[in-house]
Coordinates of C-alpha atoms and ligand atoms in Angstrom, one line a residue:
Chain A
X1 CA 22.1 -29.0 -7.5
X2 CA 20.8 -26.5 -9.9
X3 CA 19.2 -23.0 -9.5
X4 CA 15.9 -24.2 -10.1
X5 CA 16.0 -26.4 -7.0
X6 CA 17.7 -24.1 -5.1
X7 CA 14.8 -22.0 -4.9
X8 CA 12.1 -25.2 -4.4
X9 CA 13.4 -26.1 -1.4
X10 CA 11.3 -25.3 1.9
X11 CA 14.2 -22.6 2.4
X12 CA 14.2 -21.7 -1.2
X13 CA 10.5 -21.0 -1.5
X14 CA 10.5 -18.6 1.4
X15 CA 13.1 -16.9 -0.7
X16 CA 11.0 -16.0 -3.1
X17 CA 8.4 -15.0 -0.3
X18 CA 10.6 -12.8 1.4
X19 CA 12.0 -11.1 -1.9
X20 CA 9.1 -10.8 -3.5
X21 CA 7.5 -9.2 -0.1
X22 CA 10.4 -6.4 0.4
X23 CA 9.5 -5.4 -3.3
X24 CA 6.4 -5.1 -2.9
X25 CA 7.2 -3.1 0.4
X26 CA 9.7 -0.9 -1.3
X27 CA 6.6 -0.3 -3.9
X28 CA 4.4 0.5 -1.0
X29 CA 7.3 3.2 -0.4
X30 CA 6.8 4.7 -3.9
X31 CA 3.2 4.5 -4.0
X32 CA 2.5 6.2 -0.6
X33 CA 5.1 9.0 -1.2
X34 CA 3.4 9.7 -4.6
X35 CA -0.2 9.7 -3.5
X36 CA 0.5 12.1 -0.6
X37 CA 0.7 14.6 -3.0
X38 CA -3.5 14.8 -2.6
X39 CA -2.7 16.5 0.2
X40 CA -0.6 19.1 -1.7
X41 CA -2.7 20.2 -4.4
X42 CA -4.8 18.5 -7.4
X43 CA -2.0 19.5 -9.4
X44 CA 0.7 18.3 -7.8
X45 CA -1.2 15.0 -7.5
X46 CA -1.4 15.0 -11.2
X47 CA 1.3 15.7 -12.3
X48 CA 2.8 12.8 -10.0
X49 CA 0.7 10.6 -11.6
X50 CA 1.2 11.7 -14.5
X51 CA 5.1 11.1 -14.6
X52 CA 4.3 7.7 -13.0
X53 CA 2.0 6.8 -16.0
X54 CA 4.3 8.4 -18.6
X55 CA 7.9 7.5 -17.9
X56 CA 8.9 4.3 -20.0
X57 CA 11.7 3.2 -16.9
X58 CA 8.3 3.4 -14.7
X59 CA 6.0 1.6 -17.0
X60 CA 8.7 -1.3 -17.6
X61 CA 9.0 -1.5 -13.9
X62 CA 5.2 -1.9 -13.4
X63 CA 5.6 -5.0 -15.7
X64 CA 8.0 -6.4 -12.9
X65 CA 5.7 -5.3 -10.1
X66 CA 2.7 -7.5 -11.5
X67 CA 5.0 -10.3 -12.4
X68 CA 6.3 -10.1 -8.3
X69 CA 2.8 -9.9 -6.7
X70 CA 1.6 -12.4 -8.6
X71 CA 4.7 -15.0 -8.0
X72 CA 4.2 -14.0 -4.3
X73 CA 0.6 -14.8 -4.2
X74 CA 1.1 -18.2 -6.1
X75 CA 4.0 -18.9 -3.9
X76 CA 1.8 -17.9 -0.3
X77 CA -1.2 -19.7 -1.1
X78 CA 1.1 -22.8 -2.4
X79 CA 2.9 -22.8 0.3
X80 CA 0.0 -22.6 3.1
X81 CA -1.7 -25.2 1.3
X82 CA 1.9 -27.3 1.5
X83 CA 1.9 -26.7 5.0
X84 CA -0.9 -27.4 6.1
X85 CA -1.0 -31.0 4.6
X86 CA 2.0 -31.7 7.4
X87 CA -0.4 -32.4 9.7
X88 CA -3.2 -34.9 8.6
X89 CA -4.3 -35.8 12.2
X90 CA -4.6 -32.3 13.9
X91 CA -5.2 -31.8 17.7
X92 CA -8.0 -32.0 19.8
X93 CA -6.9 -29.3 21.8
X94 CA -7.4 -25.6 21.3
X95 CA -3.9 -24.5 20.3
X96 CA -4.9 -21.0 19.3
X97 CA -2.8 -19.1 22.3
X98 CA -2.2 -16.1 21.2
X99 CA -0.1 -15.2 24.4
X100 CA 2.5 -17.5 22.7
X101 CA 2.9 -15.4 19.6
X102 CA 0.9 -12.5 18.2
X103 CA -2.6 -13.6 16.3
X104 CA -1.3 -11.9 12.8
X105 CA 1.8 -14.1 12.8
X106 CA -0.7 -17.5 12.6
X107 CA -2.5 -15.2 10.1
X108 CA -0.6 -14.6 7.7
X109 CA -2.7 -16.0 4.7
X110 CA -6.0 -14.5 5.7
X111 CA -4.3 -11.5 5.9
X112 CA -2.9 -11.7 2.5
X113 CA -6.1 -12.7 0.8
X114 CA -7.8 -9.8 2.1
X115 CA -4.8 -8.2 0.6
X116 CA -5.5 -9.6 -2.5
X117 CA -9.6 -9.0 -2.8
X118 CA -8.6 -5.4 -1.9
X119 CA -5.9 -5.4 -4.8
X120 CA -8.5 -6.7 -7.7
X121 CA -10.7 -3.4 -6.3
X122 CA -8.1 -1.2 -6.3
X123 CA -6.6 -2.0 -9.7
X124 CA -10.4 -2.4 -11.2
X125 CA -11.1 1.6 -9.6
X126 CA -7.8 3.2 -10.7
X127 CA -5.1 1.5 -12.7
X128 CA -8.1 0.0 -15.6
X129 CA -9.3 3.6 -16.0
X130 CA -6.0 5.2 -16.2
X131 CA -3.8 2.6 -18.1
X132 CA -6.5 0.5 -20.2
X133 CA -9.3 1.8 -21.0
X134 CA -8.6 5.5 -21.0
X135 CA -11.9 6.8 -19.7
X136 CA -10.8 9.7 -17.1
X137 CA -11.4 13.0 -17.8
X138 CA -8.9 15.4 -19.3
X139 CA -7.0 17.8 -17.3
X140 CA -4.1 20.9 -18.3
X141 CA -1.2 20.5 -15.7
X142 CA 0.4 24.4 -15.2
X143 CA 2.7 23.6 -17.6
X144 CA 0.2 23.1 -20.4
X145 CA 0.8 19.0 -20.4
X146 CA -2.8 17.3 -21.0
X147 CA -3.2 14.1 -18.6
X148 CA -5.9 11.7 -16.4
X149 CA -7.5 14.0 -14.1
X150 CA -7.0 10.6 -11.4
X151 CA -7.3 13.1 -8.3
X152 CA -10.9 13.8 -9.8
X153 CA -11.4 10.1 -10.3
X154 CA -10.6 9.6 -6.2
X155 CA -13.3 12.2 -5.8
X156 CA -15.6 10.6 -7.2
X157 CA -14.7 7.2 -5.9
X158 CA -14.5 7.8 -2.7
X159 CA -18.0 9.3 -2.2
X160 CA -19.4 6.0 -1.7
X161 CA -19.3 5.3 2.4
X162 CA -19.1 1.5 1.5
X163 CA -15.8 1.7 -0.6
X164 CA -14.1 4.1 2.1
X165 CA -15.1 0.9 4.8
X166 CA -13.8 -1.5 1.8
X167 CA -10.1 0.4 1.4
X168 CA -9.7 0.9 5.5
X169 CA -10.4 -2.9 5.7
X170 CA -8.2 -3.5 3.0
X171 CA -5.5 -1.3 4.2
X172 CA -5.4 -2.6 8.0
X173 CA -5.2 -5.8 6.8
X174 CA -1.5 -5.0 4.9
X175 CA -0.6 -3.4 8.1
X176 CA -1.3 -6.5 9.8
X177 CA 0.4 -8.4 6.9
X178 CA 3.1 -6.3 7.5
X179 CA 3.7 -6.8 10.9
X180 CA 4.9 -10.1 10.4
X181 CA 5.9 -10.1 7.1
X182 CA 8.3 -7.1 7.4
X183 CA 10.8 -9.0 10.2
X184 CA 9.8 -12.3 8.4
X185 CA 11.5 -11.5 5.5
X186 CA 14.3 -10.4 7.4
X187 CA 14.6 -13.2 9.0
X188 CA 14.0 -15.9 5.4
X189 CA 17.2 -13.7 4.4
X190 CA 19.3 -14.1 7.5
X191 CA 19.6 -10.5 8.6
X192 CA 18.0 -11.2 12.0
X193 CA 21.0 -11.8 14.3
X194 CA 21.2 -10.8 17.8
X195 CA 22.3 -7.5 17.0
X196 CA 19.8 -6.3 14.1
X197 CA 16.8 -8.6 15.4
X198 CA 14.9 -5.7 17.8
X199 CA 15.9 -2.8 15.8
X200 CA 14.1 -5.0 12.8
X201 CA 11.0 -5.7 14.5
X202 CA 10.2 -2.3 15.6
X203 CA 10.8 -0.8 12.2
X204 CA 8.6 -3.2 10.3
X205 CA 5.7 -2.3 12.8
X206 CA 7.1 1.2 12.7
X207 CA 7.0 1.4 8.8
X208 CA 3.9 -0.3 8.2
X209 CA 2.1 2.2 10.9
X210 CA 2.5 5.2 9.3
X211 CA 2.1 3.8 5.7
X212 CA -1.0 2.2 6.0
X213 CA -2.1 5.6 8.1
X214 CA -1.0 7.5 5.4
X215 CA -3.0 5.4 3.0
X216 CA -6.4 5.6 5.4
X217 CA -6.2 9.0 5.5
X218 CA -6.4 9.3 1.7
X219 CA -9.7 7.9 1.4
X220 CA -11.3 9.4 4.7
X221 CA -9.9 13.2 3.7
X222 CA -11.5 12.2 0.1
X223 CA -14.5 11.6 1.9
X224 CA -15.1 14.1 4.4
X225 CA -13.8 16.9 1.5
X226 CA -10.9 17.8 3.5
X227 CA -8.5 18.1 0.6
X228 CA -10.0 19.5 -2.7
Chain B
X1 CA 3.5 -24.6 48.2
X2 CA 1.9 -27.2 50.9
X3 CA 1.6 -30.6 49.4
X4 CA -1.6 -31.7 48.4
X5 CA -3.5 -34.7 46.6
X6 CA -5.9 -34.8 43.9
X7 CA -7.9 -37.0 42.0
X8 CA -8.1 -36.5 38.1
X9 CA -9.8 -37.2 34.6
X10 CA -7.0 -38.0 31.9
X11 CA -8.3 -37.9 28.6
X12 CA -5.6 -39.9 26.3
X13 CA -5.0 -41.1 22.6
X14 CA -4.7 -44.8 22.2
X15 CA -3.7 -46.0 19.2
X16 CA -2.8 -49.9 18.5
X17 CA 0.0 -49.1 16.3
X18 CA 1.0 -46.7 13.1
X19 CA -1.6 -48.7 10.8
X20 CA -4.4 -48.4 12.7
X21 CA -6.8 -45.2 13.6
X22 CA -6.9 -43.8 17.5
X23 CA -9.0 -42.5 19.8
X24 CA -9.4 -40.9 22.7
X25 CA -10.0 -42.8 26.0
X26 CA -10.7 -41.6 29.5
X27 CA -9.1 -42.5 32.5
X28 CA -9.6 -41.8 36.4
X29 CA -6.9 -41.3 38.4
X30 CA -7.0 -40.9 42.5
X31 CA -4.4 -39.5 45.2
X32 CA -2.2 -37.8 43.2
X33 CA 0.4 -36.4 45.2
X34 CA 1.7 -32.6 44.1
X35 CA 4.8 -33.8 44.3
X36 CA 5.2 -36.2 41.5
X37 CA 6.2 -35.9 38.4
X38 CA 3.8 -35.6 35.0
X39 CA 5.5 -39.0 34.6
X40 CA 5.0 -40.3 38.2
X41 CA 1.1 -39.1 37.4
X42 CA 1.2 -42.0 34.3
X43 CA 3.3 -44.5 36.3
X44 CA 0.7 -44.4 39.0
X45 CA -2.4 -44.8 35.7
X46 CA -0.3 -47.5 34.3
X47 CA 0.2 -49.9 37.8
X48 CA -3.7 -49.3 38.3
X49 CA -4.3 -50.2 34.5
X50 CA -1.9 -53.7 35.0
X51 CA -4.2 -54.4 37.8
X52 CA -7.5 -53.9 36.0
X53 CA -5.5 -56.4 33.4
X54 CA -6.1 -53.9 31.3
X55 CA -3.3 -52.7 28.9
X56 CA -0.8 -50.0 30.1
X57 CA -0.3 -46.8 28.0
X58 CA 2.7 -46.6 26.1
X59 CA 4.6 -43.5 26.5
X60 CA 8.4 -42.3 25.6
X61 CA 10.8 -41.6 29.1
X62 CA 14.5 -41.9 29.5
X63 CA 16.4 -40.2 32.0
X64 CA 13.3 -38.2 33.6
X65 CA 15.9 -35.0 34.1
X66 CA 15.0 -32.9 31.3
X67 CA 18.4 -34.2 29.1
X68 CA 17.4 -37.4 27.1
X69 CA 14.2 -35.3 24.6
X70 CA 12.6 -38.4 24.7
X71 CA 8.9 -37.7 27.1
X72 CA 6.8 -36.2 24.0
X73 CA 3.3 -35.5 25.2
X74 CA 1.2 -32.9 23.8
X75 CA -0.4 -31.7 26.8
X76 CA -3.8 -29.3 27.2
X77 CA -2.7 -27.6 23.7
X78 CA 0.9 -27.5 24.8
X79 CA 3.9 -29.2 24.1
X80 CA 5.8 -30.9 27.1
X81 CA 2.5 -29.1 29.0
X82 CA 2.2 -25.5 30.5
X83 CA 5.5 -24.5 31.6
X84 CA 8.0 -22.7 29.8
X85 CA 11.6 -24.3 29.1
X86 CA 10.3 -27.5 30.3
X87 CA 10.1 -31.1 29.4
X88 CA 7.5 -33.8 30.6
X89 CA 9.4 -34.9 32.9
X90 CA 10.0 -31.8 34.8
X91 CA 6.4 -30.8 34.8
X92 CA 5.3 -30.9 38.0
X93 CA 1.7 -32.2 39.5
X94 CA 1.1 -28.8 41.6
X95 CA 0.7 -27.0 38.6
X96 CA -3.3 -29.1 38.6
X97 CA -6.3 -29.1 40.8
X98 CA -7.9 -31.4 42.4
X99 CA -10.9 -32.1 39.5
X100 CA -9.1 -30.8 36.8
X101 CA -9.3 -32.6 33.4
X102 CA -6.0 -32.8 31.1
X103 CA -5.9 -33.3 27.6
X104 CA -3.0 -36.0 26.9
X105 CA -1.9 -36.0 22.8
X106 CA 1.1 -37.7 20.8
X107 CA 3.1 -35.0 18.9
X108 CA 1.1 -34.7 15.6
X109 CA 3.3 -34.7 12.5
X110 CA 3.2 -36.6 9.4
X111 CA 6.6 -37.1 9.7
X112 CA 6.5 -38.5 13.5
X113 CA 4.1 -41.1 13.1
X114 CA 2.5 -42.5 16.2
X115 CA 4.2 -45.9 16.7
X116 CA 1.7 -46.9 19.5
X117 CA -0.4 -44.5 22.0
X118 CA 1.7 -41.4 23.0
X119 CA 5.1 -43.2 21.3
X120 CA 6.0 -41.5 18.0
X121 CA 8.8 -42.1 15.5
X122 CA 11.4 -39.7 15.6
X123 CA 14.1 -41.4 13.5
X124 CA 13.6 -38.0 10.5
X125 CA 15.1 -36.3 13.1
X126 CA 18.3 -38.8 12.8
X127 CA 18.6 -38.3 9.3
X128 CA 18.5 -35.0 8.8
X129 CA 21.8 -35.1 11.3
X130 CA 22.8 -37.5 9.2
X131 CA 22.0 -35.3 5.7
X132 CA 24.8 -32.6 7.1
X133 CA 24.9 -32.7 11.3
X134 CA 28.4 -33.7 11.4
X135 CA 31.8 -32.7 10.8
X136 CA 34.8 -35.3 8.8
X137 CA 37.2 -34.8 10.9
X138 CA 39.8 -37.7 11.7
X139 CA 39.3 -39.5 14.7
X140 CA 41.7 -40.7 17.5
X141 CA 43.2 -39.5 20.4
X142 CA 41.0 -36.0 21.7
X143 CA 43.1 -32.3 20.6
X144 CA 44.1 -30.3 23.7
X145 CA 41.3 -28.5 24.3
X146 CA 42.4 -25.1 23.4
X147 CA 44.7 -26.0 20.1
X148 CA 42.0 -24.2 18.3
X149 CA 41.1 -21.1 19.8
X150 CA 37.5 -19.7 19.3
X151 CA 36.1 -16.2 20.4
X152 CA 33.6 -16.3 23.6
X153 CA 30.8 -15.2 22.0
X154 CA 31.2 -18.1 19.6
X155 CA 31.5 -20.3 21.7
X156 CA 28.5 -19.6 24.1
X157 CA 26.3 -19.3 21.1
X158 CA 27.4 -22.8 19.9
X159 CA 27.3 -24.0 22.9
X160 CA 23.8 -22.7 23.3
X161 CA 22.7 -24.4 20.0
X162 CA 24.0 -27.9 20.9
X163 CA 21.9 -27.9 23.9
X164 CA 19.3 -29.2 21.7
X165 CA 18.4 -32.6 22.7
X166 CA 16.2 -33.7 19.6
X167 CA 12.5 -33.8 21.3
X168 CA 10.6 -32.6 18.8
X169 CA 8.5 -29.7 21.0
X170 CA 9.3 -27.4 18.0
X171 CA 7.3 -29.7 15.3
X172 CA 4.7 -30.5 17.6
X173 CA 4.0 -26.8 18.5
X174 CA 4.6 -25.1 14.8
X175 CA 1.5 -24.9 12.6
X176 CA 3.2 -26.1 9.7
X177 CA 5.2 -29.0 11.4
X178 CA 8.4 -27.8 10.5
X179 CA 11.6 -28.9 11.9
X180 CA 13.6 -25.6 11.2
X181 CA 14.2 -24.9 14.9
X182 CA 15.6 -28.4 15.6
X183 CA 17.6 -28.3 12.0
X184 CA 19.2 -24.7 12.3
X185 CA 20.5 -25.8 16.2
X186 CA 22.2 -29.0 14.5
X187 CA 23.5 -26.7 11.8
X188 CA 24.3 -24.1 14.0
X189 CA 26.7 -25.3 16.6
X190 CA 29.1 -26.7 13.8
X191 CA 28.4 -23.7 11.6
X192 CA 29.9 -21.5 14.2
X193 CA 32.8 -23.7 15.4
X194 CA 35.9 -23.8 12.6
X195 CA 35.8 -27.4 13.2
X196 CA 32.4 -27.2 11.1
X197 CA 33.8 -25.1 7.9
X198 CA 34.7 -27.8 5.3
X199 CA 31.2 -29.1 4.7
X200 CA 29.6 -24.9 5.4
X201 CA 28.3 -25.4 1.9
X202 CA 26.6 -28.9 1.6
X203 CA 25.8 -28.9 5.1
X204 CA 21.9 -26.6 5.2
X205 CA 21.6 -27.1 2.1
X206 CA 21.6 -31.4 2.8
X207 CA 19.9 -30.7 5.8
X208 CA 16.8 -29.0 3.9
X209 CA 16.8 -31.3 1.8
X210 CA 16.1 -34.0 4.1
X211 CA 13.9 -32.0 5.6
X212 CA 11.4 -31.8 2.8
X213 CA 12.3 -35.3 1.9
X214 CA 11.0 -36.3 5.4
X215 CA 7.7 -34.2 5.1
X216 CA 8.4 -31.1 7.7
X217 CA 6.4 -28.1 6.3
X218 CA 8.8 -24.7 5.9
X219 CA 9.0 -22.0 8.5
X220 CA 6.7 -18.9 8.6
X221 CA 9.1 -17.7 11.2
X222 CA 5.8 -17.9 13.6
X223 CA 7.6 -18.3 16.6
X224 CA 5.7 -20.9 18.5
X225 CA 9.0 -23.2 18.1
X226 CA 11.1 -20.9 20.4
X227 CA 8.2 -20.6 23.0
X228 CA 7.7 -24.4 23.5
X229 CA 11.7 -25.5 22.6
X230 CA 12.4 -26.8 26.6
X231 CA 16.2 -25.8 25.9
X232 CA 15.3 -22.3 24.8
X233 CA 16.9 -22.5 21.2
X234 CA 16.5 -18.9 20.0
X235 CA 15.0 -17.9 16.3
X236 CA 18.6 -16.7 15.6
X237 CA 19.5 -20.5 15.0
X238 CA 17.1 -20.2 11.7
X239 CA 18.2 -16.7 10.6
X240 CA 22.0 -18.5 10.8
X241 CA 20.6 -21.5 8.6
X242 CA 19.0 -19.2 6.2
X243 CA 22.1 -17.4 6.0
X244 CA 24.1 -20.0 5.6
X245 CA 21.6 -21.5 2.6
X246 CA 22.2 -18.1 0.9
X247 CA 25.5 -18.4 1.2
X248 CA 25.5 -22.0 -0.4
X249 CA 23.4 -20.5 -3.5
X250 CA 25.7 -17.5 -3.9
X251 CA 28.6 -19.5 -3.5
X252 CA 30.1 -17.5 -0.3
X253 CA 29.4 -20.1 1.8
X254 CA 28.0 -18.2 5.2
X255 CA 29.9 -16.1 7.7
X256 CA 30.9 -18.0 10.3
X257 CA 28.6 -15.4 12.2
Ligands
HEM301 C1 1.2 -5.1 -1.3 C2 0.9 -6.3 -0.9 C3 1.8 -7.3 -0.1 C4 3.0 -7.0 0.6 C5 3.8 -5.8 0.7 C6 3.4 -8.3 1.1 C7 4.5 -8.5 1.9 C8 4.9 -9.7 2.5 C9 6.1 -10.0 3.2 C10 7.2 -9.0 3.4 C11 6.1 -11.3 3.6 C12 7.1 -12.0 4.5 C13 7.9 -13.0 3.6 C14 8.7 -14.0 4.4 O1 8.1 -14.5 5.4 O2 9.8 -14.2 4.1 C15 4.8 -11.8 3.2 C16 4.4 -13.1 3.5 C17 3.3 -13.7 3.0 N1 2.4 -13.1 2.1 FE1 2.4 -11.2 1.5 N2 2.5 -9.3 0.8 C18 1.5 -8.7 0.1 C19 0.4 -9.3 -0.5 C20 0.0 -10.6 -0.3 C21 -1.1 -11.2 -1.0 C22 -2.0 -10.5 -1.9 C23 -1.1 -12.5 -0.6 C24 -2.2 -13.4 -1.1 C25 -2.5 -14.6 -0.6 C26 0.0 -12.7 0.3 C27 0.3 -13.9 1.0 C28 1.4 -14.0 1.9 C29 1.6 -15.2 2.7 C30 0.7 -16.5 2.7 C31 2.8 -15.0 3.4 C32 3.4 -16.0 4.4 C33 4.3 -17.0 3.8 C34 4.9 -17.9 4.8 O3 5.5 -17.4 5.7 O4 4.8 -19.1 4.7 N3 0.7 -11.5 0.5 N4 4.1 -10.9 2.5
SF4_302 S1 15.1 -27.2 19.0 FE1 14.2 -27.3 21.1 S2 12.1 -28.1 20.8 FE2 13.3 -28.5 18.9 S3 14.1 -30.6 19.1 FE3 15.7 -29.2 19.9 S4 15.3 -29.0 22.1 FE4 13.5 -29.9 21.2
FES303 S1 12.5 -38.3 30.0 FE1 14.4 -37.4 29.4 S2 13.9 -35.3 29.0 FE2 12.1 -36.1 29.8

């Protein structure tokens, strides 16, 4: 058996789920530490930004970042859509008993499209500006460096009441995604035996709590002009 | 509980045979004692059907004790019915009402396909076992029982893992009719044995294979398995599988853990 095949497998496919997930997550990681400097100072946010945008190691890695998300979305949708053809005559009963298992596990690709409609927003309001088509304004960091001024660009973003309600949808739904998906991957790569399997739950809900609170409050402080 | 009796609607898929399409039929049934069986319940339709001359319903039973897998019946939304770690069989009548309506499916897989009325085909299940679910190991007179020594914990947990008796509950319950629960338990009890190393790293690998091959859908690690397996085969079985499948790709070939 080749490499190929060892990753086409029902097993193998959830591989690349579960890979592809904890990079994203370890991203998450990245991305929430370097956005909480809003609630520094403008320029500390900038400058943040700044070295994210301007570091060729960063930029490279962005490349690898698009080219995960992307092979997890094919993958999810492929494999939901595999799935679901294993049942051609489905039951007449209600099987929807969420005492069983929580709803968010069954949920897993609603969850991630709302992920992903969030995503093409998100990129379209901040990453196009900044890396394509260059039209932020100009701003002096204290050191004299010129750079984006992005933390203006959230400003002005997030004045609009309907995009604050978009990003918290978007944002609770990667929470929810995350409730699963965190011990889910752990568990694709085998790490979930008795010993590790509690501790693993809890920190996935425990992780993905405070970085998707972390993330809400960007918006809402934005919004209510509690940072500046 | 005082015993009771109660009369009852049974809503049921017939279904002439694989080729043709089923349907749901209803069916009265009166004096049922709380005391029978689930099975008893169908015995009791099925004499009243003969006598009708109408055709009896065709349903899977072996050894009505909760050991043989063979009493698949997807019942109310629930595989084996409402009670946890329980087959058909062991279902009980005073769990119903006098009036109540139940809900009586086959186990609804592509890869079980309904033979006749509640009876599906569960031969995949054979030869996935067959794909890896066995050791080469010479046969002929048995070893002394403790020529190999194994740790307890090893033990227990294998022991825990062959108590699978191949029903199916975890394919009928998961969304995506997968058959992980089932395989990992088959892969399990020899992967944590040293009886079971020399084939570690064909064996999940095989299994999966077959798997696919049969049309089982791949686990989201949803859980719904482990809440309707009757024998209480634990998640952990798949974590050991995946584990051992990683081994197999990296060439380590699992952990014996
Ligand atoms: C930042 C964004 C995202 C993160 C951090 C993330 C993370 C994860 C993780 C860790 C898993 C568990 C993998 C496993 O079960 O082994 C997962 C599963 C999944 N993700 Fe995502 N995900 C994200 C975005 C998306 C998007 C945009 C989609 C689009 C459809 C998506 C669809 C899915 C699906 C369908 C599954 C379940 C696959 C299965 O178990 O069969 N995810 N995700
Ligand atoms: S794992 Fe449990 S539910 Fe699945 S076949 Fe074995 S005993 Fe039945
Ligand atoms: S008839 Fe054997 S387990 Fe139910």
């Amino acid at each position: 058996m080749n490499w190929k095949h060892y990753f086409t497998t029902s097993v193998g496919r959830k591989l690349v789920m579960g890979f592809t997930g904890l990079f994203l997550v370890l991203f998450l990681l990245v991305h929430c530490y370097v956005n909480s400097m809003i609630f520094i100072s403008r320029n500390a946010f900038n400058a943040a930004a700044d070295f994210m945008g301007t570091t060729v190691a960063i930029r490279i890695m962005e490349i690898g970042l698009f080219a995960g998300i992307i092979l997890h979305i094919i993958q999810g949708l492929m494999l939901a859509r595999m799935n679901k053809a294993k049942r051609s005559i489905g039951y007449a009963t209600n099987t929807t008993n969420t005492k069983q298992v929580p709803w968010y596990s069954r949920s897993m690709t609603l969850l991630g499209t709302l992920v992903m409609l969030f995503l093409i927003m998100h990129i379209s309001h901040f990453w196009v500006p900044s890396r394509i088509t260059h039209d932020l304004n100009a701003t002096k960091l204290p050191n004299g460096v010129e750079t984006h001024d992005l933390f203006q660009k959230m400003l002005d973003v997030f004045q609009s009441p309907i995009v604050v309600v978009l990003y918290l949808i978007g944002v609770a739904s990667l929470a929810f995604h995350l409730f699963h998906g965190f011990f889910s991957a752990c568990q694709t790569m085998g790490l979930t035996s008795h010993k590790y399997k509690n501790f693993l739950k809890g920190f996935g809900i425990v992780f993905s709590v405070i970085v998707c609170l972390l993330f809400a409050a960007m918006p809402i402080s934005m919004y209510m002009g509690w940072v500046a | 509980m005082e015993h009771y009796s109660m009369n009852l609607t049974l809503k049921v898929w017939k279904q002439k045979n694989t080729k043709t399409k089923g349907h749901f039929e209803t069916f009265q049934v009166k004096n049922i004692s709380s005391e029978m069986s689930f099975l008893e319940m169908f015995d009791v339709l099925n004499e009243q059907l003969i006598a009708e001359g109408k055709e009896p319903i065709a349903f899977d039973h072996d050894c009505r004790e909760g050991i043989c897998g063979m009493c698949s019946m997807y019942i109310n939304g629930r595989a084996h019915g409402p009670w946890h770690h329980t087959t058909t069989c062991q279902l009980h009548m005073r769990e119903y009402k006098d009036g109540d309506t139940i809900v009586v499916e086959p186990w609804r897989a592509n890869a079980f396909p309904v033979i006749k009325d509640l009876v599906v085909d569960r031969q995949a299940f054979d030869r996935i076992i067959q794909a890896g679910g066995y050791i080469s190991a010479n046969t002929g007179n048995a070893v002394d029982a403790n020529s190999i020594p194994i740790e307890k914990h090893k033990a227990d947990e294998a022991f825990a893992a062959a108590a699978c008796i191949g029903c199916g509950a975890c394919v009928a319950a998961c969304p995506n009719a997968s058959a992980m629960l089932f395989l990992s338990a088959k892969a399990s009890h020899l992967a944590l044995l040293p009886q079971g190393d020399p084939e570690r790293k064909i064996r999940a690998v095989n299994m999966v294979e077959q798997m696919d091959k049969e049309g089982f859908g791949s686990c989201s690690n949803i859980g719904l398995c482990e809440a309707s397996c009757p024998k209480g085969i634990s998640l952990e079985n798949i974590a050991r599988l995946n584990r051992e499948y990683l081994g197999a790709v990296f060439g380590e070939g699992g952990d014996n853990a």
